[in-house]
Amino acid sequence: MKKIKISPSILSADFSNLRNEIKRLQTGGADLIHVDVMDGHFVPNLTIGPPVISALRKYTKVPFDVHLMISPVHKYIKDYALAGADIITIHPEATKNLSSSIKLIKKLKKKVGLSLNPNTKIDVIKKYLKSIDLVLIMSVYPGFGGQKFIVRTLDKIKKLNKIKNEKSLKFDIEVDGGINFQNSKDVINAGANILVSGTTIFKDNNGNIKKNIKKLKLA
Ligand code: DX5
Ligand code: ZN
């Protein structure tokens, strides 16, 4: 069986106590830490930026999986790399020149992720699949935690996984939004190997992170 990773989103953490929340995630067995960066322009919500990421960086060795929902993204990529991002994921709609943004992330020695909104087709990123590390499939419209999983996303995951297998490509398939104990099995069976989760990780079972990570992994 393939290894499943969980990337808890700190969007649902206690923002007044992020240092401790990061430590709880590490102790609870998080494989990655998902950081949702929003600009109130590309998405209708505002969250955190590079100073907060760099302040947290020293409190854990767990890789930071930084999801940039900001536009134009290109001029800020370096700031997130310097702040301590390990994976930098961008949306193709948020940059004028996707190939140069990908090149920049690589030059900064970070892993490259490309994210697809529910209405964005795989075709938009197809030619880059050979050269990136991860595809982040949005299973909600980005902007807020706690939304309902869009079921038709499962077909997109399957389609992407088929392309990956046919061409023997290596990128990770990460899925983000509305993942819970009821649908995580479907998401994994469709081909995802990294699941993002905010609400389920921090709110279910009274916020028992270890238990929630295990349950999402079906372990
Ligand atoms: C949505 C964010 C997601 C979201 C996940 O814009 O990218 O990471 O917060 O949270 P839940 O698991 O609550 O849907
Ligand atoms: Zn996200």
PDB file of C-alpha atoms and ligand atoms in Angstrom:
ATOM      1  CA  MET A   1       0.000   0.000   0.000  1.00  0.00           C
ATOM      2  CA  LYS A   2       1.182   3.514  -0.773  1.00  0.00           C
ATOM      3  CA  LYS A   3       2.199   5.742   2.107  1.00  0.00           C
ATOM      4  CA  ILE A   4      -0.382   8.389   2.964  1.00  0.00           C
ATOM      5  CA  LYS A   5       0.716  11.706   4.413  1.00  0.00           C
ATOM      6  CA  ILE A   6      -1.414  14.142   6.375  1.00  0.00           C
ATOM      7  CA  SER A   7      -0.810  17.868   6.124  1.00  0.00           C
ATOM      8  CA  PRO A   8      -2.888  19.587   8.841  1.00  0.00           C
ATOM      9  CA  SER A   9      -3.896  23.135   7.962  1.00  0.00           C
ATOM     10  CA  ILE A  10      -3.127  25.627  10.702  1.00  0.00           C
ATOM     11  CA  LEU A  11      -6.031  27.722   9.406  1.00  0.00           C
ATOM     12  CA  SER A  12      -8.129  25.842  11.980  1.00  0.00           C
ATOM     13  CA  ALA A  13      -5.548  26.099  14.774  1.00  0.00           C
ATOM     14  CA  ASP A  14      -5.702  28.495  17.725  1.00  0.00           C
ATOM     15  CA  PHE A  15      -4.104  31.586  16.166  1.00  0.00           C
ATOM     16  CA  SER A  16      -3.400  33.028  19.609  1.00  0.00           C
ATOM     17  CA  ASN A  17      -1.173  30.054  20.368  1.00  0.00           C
ATOM     18  CA  LEU A  18       0.400  28.963  17.094  1.00  0.00           C
ATOM     19  CA  ARG A  19       3.761  28.003  18.605  1.00  0.00           C
ATOM     20  CA  ASN A  20       2.090  25.436  20.801  1.00  0.00           C
ATOM     21  CA  GLU A  21      -0.217  24.285  18.003  1.00  0.00           C
ATOM     22  CA  ILE A  22       2.809  23.569  15.803  1.00  0.00           C
ATOM     23  CA  LYS A  23       4.325  21.499  18.593  1.00  0.00           C
ATOM     24  CA  ARG A  24       1.067  19.601  19.043  1.00  0.00           C
ATOM     25  CA  LEU A  25       1.072  18.795  15.342  1.00  0.00           C
ATOM     26  CA  GLN A  26       4.625  17.477  15.511  1.00  0.00           C
ATOM     27  CA  THR A  27       3.847  15.310  18.542  1.00  0.00           C
ATOM     28  CA  GLY A  28       0.627  14.119  16.930  1.00  0.00           C
ATOM     29  CA  GLY A  29       2.526  12.793  13.908  1.00  0.00           C
ATOM     30  CA  ALA A  30       1.843  15.379  11.194  1.00  0.00           C
ATOM     31  CA  ASP A  31       3.854  14.579   8.076  1.00  0.00           C
ATOM     32  CA  LEU A  32       3.698  18.174   6.840  1.00  0.00           C
ATOM     33  CA  ILE A  33       2.241  21.429   8.138  1.00  0.00           C
ATOM     34  CA  HIS A  34      -0.099  23.141   5.681  1.00  0.00           C
ATOM     35  CA  VAL A  35       0.015  26.929   5.804  1.00  0.00           C
ATOM     36  CA  ASP A  36      -2.831  28.702   4.009  1.00  0.00           C
ATOM     37  CA  VAL A  37      -1.728  32.133   2.839  1.00  0.00           C
ATOM     38  CA  MET A  38      -4.582  34.378   1.653  1.00  0.00           C
ATOM     39  CA  ASP A  39      -4.494  37.955   0.405  1.00  0.00           C
ATOM     40  CA  GLY A  40      -8.116  39.156   0.408  1.00  0.00           C
ATOM     41  CA  HIS A  41      -7.798  39.579  -3.370  1.00  0.00           C
ATOM     42  CA  PHE A  42      -7.101  36.223  -5.028  1.00  0.00           C
ATOM     43  CA  VAL A  43      -9.446  34.766  -2.400  1.00  0.00           C
ATOM     44  CA  PRO A  44     -11.930  36.652  -0.221  1.00  0.00           C
ATOM     45  CA  ASN A  45     -10.073  36.176   3.054  1.00  0.00           C
ATOM     46  CA  LEU A  46      -6.849  37.290   4.719  1.00  0.00           C
ATOM     47  CA  THR A  47      -4.579  35.118   6.825  1.00  0.00           C
ATOM     48  CA  ILE A  48      -0.871  35.103   7.549  1.00  0.00           C
ATOM     49  CA  GLY A  49       2.347  36.021   5.767  1.00  0.00           C
ATOM     50  CA  PRO A  50       6.121  35.500   5.880  1.00  0.00           C
ATOM     51  CA  PRO A  51       6.835  37.000   9.354  1.00  0.00           C
ATOM     52  CA  VAL A  52       4.538  34.511  11.051  1.00  0.00           C
ATOM     53  CA  ILE A  53       5.977  31.602   9.071  1.00  0.00           C
ATOM     54  CA  SER A  54       9.540  32.539   9.939  1.00  0.00           C
ATOM     55  CA  ALA A  55       8.633  33.025  13.602  1.00  0.00           C
ATOM     56  CA  LEU A  56       7.232  29.488  13.722  1.00  0.00           C
ATOM     57  CA  ARG A  57       9.977  27.857  11.667  1.00  0.00           C
ATOM     58  CA  LYS A  58      12.342  27.272  14.576  1.00  0.00           C
ATOM     59  CA  TYR A  59       9.796  25.379  16.661  1.00  0.00           C
ATOM     60  CA  THR A  60       9.499  22.314  14.454  1.00  0.00           C
ATOM     61  CA  LYS A  61      11.370  20.226  11.917  1.00  0.00           C
ATOM     62  CA  VAL A  62       8.140  19.158  10.210  1.00  0.00           C
ATOM     63  CA  PRO A  63       8.213  20.526   6.637  1.00  0.00           C
ATOM     64  CA  PHE A  64       6.084  23.587   5.895  1.00  0.00           C
ATOM     65  CA  ASP A  65       3.669  23.004   3.025  1.00  0.00           C
ATOM     66  CA  VAL A  66       2.865  26.570   2.025  1.00  0.00           C
ATOM     67  CA  HIS A  67      -0.249  27.123  -0.079  1.00  0.00           C
ATOM     68  CA  LEU A  68      -0.138  30.585  -1.623  1.00  0.00           C
ATOM     69  CA  MET A  69      -3.564  31.982  -2.498  1.00  0.00           C
ATOM     70  CA  ILE A  70      -2.190  35.372  -3.458  1.00  0.00           C
ATOM     71  CA  SER A  71      -1.966  37.295  -6.710  1.00  0.00           C
ATOM     72  CA  PRO A  72       0.303  38.375  -8.301  1.00  0.00           C
ATOM     73  CA  VAL A  73       2.296  35.662  -6.570  1.00  0.00           C
ATOM     74  CA  HIS A  74       5.636  35.896  -8.383  1.00  0.00           C
ATOM     75  CA  LYS A  75       7.162  38.813  -6.531  1.00  0.00           C
ATOM     76  CA  TYR A  76       6.448  37.234  -3.136  1.00  0.00           C
ATOM     77  CA  ILE A  77       7.803  33.739  -3.785  1.00  0.00           C
ATOM     78  CA  LYS A  78      11.273  34.594  -2.501  1.00  0.00           C
ATOM     79  CA  ASP A  79       9.881  35.958   0.775  1.00  0.00           C
ATOM     80  CA  TYR A  80       8.119  32.670   1.482  1.00  0.00           C
ATOM     81  CA  ALA A  81      11.216  30.674   0.594  1.00  0.00           C
ATOM     82  CA  LEU A  82      13.311  32.773   2.988  1.00  0.00           C
ATOM     83  CA  ALA A  83      10.648  32.517   5.702  1.00  0.00           C
ATOM     84  CA  GLY A  84      11.103  28.738   5.727  1.00  0.00           C
ATOM     85  CA  ALA A  85       8.645  27.177   3.307  1.00  0.00           C
ATOM     86  CA  ASP A  86       9.683  23.687   2.153  1.00  0.00           C
ATOM     87  CA  ILE A  87       6.974  23.249  -0.473  1.00  0.00           C
ATOM     88  CA  ILE A  88       5.664  26.314  -2.285  1.00  0.00           C
ATOM     89  CA  THR A  89       2.342  25.786  -4.024  1.00  0.00           C
ATOM     90  CA  ILE A  90       0.910  28.387  -6.367  1.00  0.00           C
ATOM     91  CA  HIS A  91      -2.222  28.691  -8.483  1.00  0.00           C
ATOM     92  CA  PRO A  92      -1.628  29.038 -12.244  1.00  0.00           C
ATOM     93  CA  GLU A  93      -4.151  31.920 -12.410  1.00  0.00           C
ATOM     94  CA  ALA A  94      -2.055  33.917  -9.935  1.00  0.00           C
ATOM     95  CA  THR A  95       1.001  34.435 -12.127  1.00  0.00           C
ATOM     96  CA  LYS A  96       1.561  35.989 -15.545  1.00  0.00           C
ATOM     97  CA  ASN A  97       4.291  33.548 -16.396  1.00  0.00           C
ATOM     98  CA  LEU A  98       3.833  30.135 -14.815  1.00  0.00           C
ATOM     99  CA  SER A  99       7.029  28.642 -16.152  1.00  0.00           C
ATOM    100  CA  SER A 100       9.168  31.448 -14.740  1.00  0.00           C
ATOM    101  CA  SER A 101       7.439  31.176 -11.337  1.00  0.00           C
ATOM    102  CA  ILE A 102       8.156  27.429 -11.334  1.00  0.00           C
ATOM    103  CA  LYS A 103      11.783  28.118 -12.247  1.00  0.00           C
ATOM    104  CA  LEU A 104      12.092  30.639  -9.449  1.00  0.00           C
ATOM    105  CA  ILE A 105      10.794  28.195  -6.811  1.00  0.00           C
ATOM    106  CA  LYS A 106      13.296  25.610  -8.053  1.00  0.00           C
ATOM    107  CA  LYS A 107      16.133  28.105  -8.049  1.00  0.00           C
ATOM    108  CA  LEU A 108      15.325  28.788  -4.387  1.00  0.00           C
ATOM    109  CA  LYS A 109      15.669  25.018  -3.820  1.00  0.00           C
ATOM    110  CA  LYS A 110      12.087  24.503  -2.716  1.00  0.00           C
ATOM    111  CA  LYS A 111       9.606  21.889  -3.846  1.00  0.00           C
ATOM    112  CA  VAL A 112       7.131  23.145  -6.422  1.00  0.00           C
ATOM    113  CA  GLY A 113       3.387  22.605  -6.138  1.00  0.00           C
ATOM    114  CA  LEU A 114       0.675  23.689  -8.558  1.00  0.00           C
ATOM    115  CA  SER A 115      -2.885  24.013  -7.326  1.00  0.00           C
ATOM    116  CA  LEU A 116      -6.072  23.478  -9.301  1.00  0.00           C
ATOM    117  CA  ASN A 117      -9.284  25.184  -8.242  1.00  0.00           C
ATOM    118  CA  PRO A 118     -12.482  23.147  -8.621  1.00  0.00           C
ATOM    119  CA  ASN A 119     -13.136  24.723 -12.035  1.00  0.00           C
ATOM    120  CA  THR A 120      -9.556  24.681 -13.323  1.00  0.00           C
ATOM    121  CA  LYS A 121      -8.730  21.885 -15.733  1.00  0.00           C
ATOM    122  CA  ILE A 122      -5.724  19.583 -15.509  1.00  0.00           C
ATOM    123  CA  ASP A 123      -4.811  20.689 -19.050  1.00  0.00           C
ATOM    124  CA  VAL A 124      -3.679  24.052 -17.675  1.00  0.00           C
ATOM    125  CA  ILE A 125      -0.732  22.396 -15.918  1.00  0.00           C
ATOM    126  CA  LYS A 126      -0.263  19.280 -18.045  1.00  0.00           C
ATOM    127  CA  LYS A 127       2.979  20.336 -19.659  1.00  0.00           C
ATOM    128  CA  TYR A 128       4.551  21.024 -16.256  1.00  0.00           C
ATOM    129  CA  LEU A 129       3.735  17.676 -14.659  1.00  0.00           C
ATOM    130  CA  LYS A 130       7.169  16.262 -15.527  1.00  0.00           C
ATOM    131  CA  SER A 131       8.985  19.034 -13.745  1.00  0.00           C
ATOM    132  CA  ILE A 132       7.021  19.681 -10.544  1.00  0.00           C
ATOM    133  CA  ASP A 133       6.847  17.913  -7.180  1.00  0.00           C
ATOM    134  CA  LEU A 134       3.181  18.147  -6.301  1.00  0.00           C
ATOM    135  CA  VAL A 135      -0.311  18.903  -7.571  1.00  0.00           C
ATOM    136  CA  LEU A 136      -2.743  20.310  -5.019  1.00  0.00           C
ATOM    137  CA  ILE A 137      -6.302  19.585  -6.046  1.00  0.00           C
ATOM    138  CA  MET A 138      -8.803  21.897  -4.378  1.00  0.00           C
ATOM    139  CA  SER A 139     -11.930  20.084  -3.261  1.00  0.00           C
ATOM    140  CA  VAL A 140     -13.556  23.360  -2.118  1.00  0.00           C
ATOM    141  CA  TYR A 141     -13.379  26.886  -3.541  1.00  0.00           C
ATOM    142  CA  PRO A 142     -10.362  28.330  -1.748  1.00  0.00           C
ATOM    143  CA  GLY A 143     -10.814  30.997   0.899  1.00  0.00           C
ATOM    144  CA  PHE A 144     -12.226  29.375   4.005  1.00  0.00           C
ATOM    145  CA  GLY A 145     -11.894  26.321   6.191  1.00  0.00           C
ATOM    146  CA  GLY A 146     -14.872  24.207   7.163  1.00  0.00           C
ATOM    147  CA  GLN A 147     -16.505  23.958   3.728  1.00  0.00           C
ATOM    148  CA  LYS A 148     -18.205  20.931   2.232  1.00  0.00           C
ATOM    149  CA  PHE A 149     -16.160  18.567   0.053  1.00  0.00           C
ATOM    150  CA  ILE A 150     -17.085  18.858  -3.637  1.00  0.00           C
ATOM    151  CA  VAL A 151     -17.681  15.239  -4.665  1.00  0.00           C
ATOM    152  CA  ARG A 152     -16.948  15.693  -8.377  1.00  0.00           C
ATOM    153  CA  THR A 153     -13.332  16.365  -7.373  1.00  0.00           C
ATOM    154  CA  LEU A 154     -12.888  12.594  -7.065  1.00  0.00           C
ATOM    155  CA  ASP A 155     -13.038  12.254 -10.867  1.00  0.00           C
ATOM    156  CA  LYS A 156     -10.340  14.864 -11.268  1.00  0.00           C
ATOM    157  CA  ILE A 157      -8.083  13.038  -8.805  1.00  0.00           C
ATOM    158  CA  LYS A 158      -8.620   9.785 -10.715  1.00  0.00           C
ATOM    159  CA  LYS A 159      -7.877  11.466 -14.019  1.00  0.00           C
ATOM    160  CA  LEU A 160      -4.689  13.029 -12.711  1.00  0.00           C
ATOM    161  CA  ASN A 161      -3.588   9.750 -11.150  1.00  0.00           C
ATOM    162  CA  LYS A 162      -4.140   7.988 -14.472  1.00  0.00           C
ATOM    163  CA  ILE A 163      -1.926  10.484 -16.282  1.00  0.00           C
ATOM    164  CA  LYS A 164       0.694  10.089 -13.542  1.00  0.00           C
ATOM    165  CA  ASN A 165       0.724   6.304 -13.837  1.00  0.00           C
ATOM    166  CA  GLU A 166       0.635   6.191 -17.628  1.00  0.00           C
ATOM    167  CA  LYS A 167       3.629   8.473 -17.869  1.00  0.00           C
ATOM    168  CA  SER A 168       5.402   7.043 -14.788  1.00  0.00           C
ATOM    169  CA  LEU A 169       5.601  10.490 -13.213  1.00  0.00           C
ATOM    170  CA  LYS A 170       6.586  11.107  -9.628  1.00  0.00           C
ATOM    171  CA  PHE A 171       4.616  14.095  -8.347  1.00  0.00           C
ATOM    172  CA  ASP A 172       2.530  13.884  -5.194  1.00  0.00           C
ATOM    173  CA  ILE A 173      -1.238  14.249  -5.414  1.00  0.00           C
ATOM    174  CA  GLU A 174      -2.465  16.373  -2.521  1.00  0.00           C
ATOM    175  CA  VAL A 175      -6.137  17.184  -1.914  1.00  0.00           C
ATOM    176  CA  ASP A 176      -7.381  20.169   0.065  1.00  0.00           C
ATOM    177  CA  GLY A 177     -10.789  21.077   1.488  1.00  0.00           C
ATOM    178  CA  GLY A 178     -13.613  19.385   3.352  1.00  0.00           C
ATOM    179  CA  ILE A 179     -11.757  16.136   4.012  1.00  0.00           C
ATOM    180  CA  ASN A 180     -13.224  14.133   6.883  1.00  0.00           C
ATOM    181  CA  PHE A 181     -13.435  10.577   8.225  1.00  0.00           C
ATOM    182  CA  GLN A 182     -16.298   9.784   5.847  1.00  0.00           C
ATOM    183  CA  ASN A 183     -14.576  10.744   2.604  1.00  0.00           C
ATOM    184  CA  SER A 184     -10.844  10.235   3.225  1.00  0.00           C
ATOM    185  CA  LYS A 185     -11.017   6.651   1.961  1.00  0.00           C
ATOM    186  CA  ASP A 186     -12.551   7.779  -1.344  1.00  0.00           C
ATOM    187  CA  VAL A 187      -9.914  10.486  -1.728  1.00  0.00           C
ATOM    188  CA  ILE A 188      -7.116   7.971  -1.113  1.00  0.00           C
ATOM    189  CA  ASN A 189      -8.651   5.356  -3.409  1.00  0.00           C
ATOM    190  CA  ALA A 190      -8.989   7.958  -6.153  1.00  0.00           C
ATOM    191  CA  GLY A 191      -5.206   8.408  -6.058  1.00  0.00           C
ATOM    192  CA  ALA A 192      -4.303  11.076  -3.497  1.00  0.00           C
ATOM    193  CA  ASN A 193      -1.261  10.459  -1.305  1.00  0.00           C
ATOM    194  CA  ILE A 194      -1.345  13.676   0.763  1.00  0.00           C
ATOM    195  CA  LEU A 195      -4.500  14.862   2.524  1.00  0.00           C
ATOM    196  CA  VAL A 196      -4.856  18.389   3.874  1.00  0.00           C
ATOM    197  CA  SER A 197      -7.222  18.838   6.783  1.00  0.00           C
ATOM    198  CA  GLY A 198      -8.034  21.721   9.077  1.00  0.00           C
ATOM    199  CA  THR A 199     -11.415  21.239  10.696  1.00  0.00           C
ATOM    200  CA  THR A 200     -11.208  17.467  11.158  1.00  0.00           C
ATOM    201  CA  ILE A 201      -7.705  17.555  12.655  1.00  0.00           C
ATOM    202  CA  PHE A 202      -8.314  20.407  15.089  1.00  0.00           C
ATOM    203  CA  LYS A 203     -11.985  20.041  15.979  1.00  0.00           C
ATOM    204  CA  ASP A 204     -12.956  16.366  15.858  1.00  0.00           C
ATOM    205  CA  ASN A 205     -12.491  14.124  18.898  1.00  0.00           C
ATOM    206  CA  ASN A 206     -11.892  17.234  21.014  1.00  0.00           C
ATOM    207  CA  GLY A 207      -8.851  18.102  18.943  1.00  0.00           C
ATOM    208  CA  ASN A 208      -7.033  14.801  19.544  1.00  0.00           C
ATOM    209  CA  ILE A 209      -4.539  15.317  16.730  1.00  0.00           C
ATOM    210  CA  LYS A 210      -2.846  11.936  16.923  1.00  0.00           C
ATOM    211  CA  LYS A 211      -6.145  10.087  16.748  1.00  0.00           C
ATOM    212  CA  ASN A 212      -7.475  12.278  13.941  1.00  0.00           C
ATOM    213  CA  ILE A 213      -4.351  11.865  11.819  1.00  0.00           C
ATOM    214  CA  LYS A 214      -4.497   8.090  12.215  1.00  0.00           C
ATOM    215  CA  LYS A 215      -8.191   7.957  11.373  1.00  0.00           C
ATOM    216  CA  LEU A 216      -7.772  10.078   8.240  1.00  0.00           C
ATOM    217  CA  LYS A 217      -4.955   7.760   7.110  1.00  0.00           C
ATOM    218  CA  LEU A 218      -7.238   4.779   7.730  1.00  0.00           C
ATOM    219  CA  ALA A 219      -4.397   3.431   9.896  1.00  0.00           C
TER     220      ALA A 219
HETATM  221  C1  DX5 B   1      -9.095  26.540   1.831  1.00  0.00           C
HETATM  222  C2  DX5 B   1      -7.772  26.063   2.356  1.00  0.00           C
HETATM  223  C3  DX5 B   1      -7.795  24.698   3.016  1.00  0.00           C
HETATM  224  C4  DX5 B   1      -8.771  24.569   4.145  1.00  0.00           C
HETATM  225  C5  DX5 B   1      -8.794  23.182   4.712  1.00  0.00           C
HETATM  226  O1  DX5 B   1      -8.900  27.703   1.115  1.00  0.00           O
HETATM  227  O2  DX5 B   1      -6.830  25.984   1.305  1.00  0.00           O
HETATM  228  O3  DX5 B   1      -6.503  24.333   3.407  1.00  0.00           O
HETATM  229  O4  DX5 B   1      -8.510  25.466   5.144  1.00  0.00           O
HETATM  230  O5  DX5 B   1      -9.621  23.207   5.816  1.00  0.00           O
HETATM  231  P1  DX5 B   1     -10.847  22.189   6.030  1.00  0.00           P
HETATM  232  O6  DX5 B   1     -10.213  20.859   6.274  1.00  0.00           O
HETATM  233  O7  DX5 B   1     -11.536  22.767   7.202  1.00  0.00           O
HETATM  234  O8  DX5 B   1     -11.670  22.219   4.780  1.00  0.00           O
HETATM  235 ZN    ZN B   2      -4.795  25.008   1.551  1.00  0.00          ZN
END
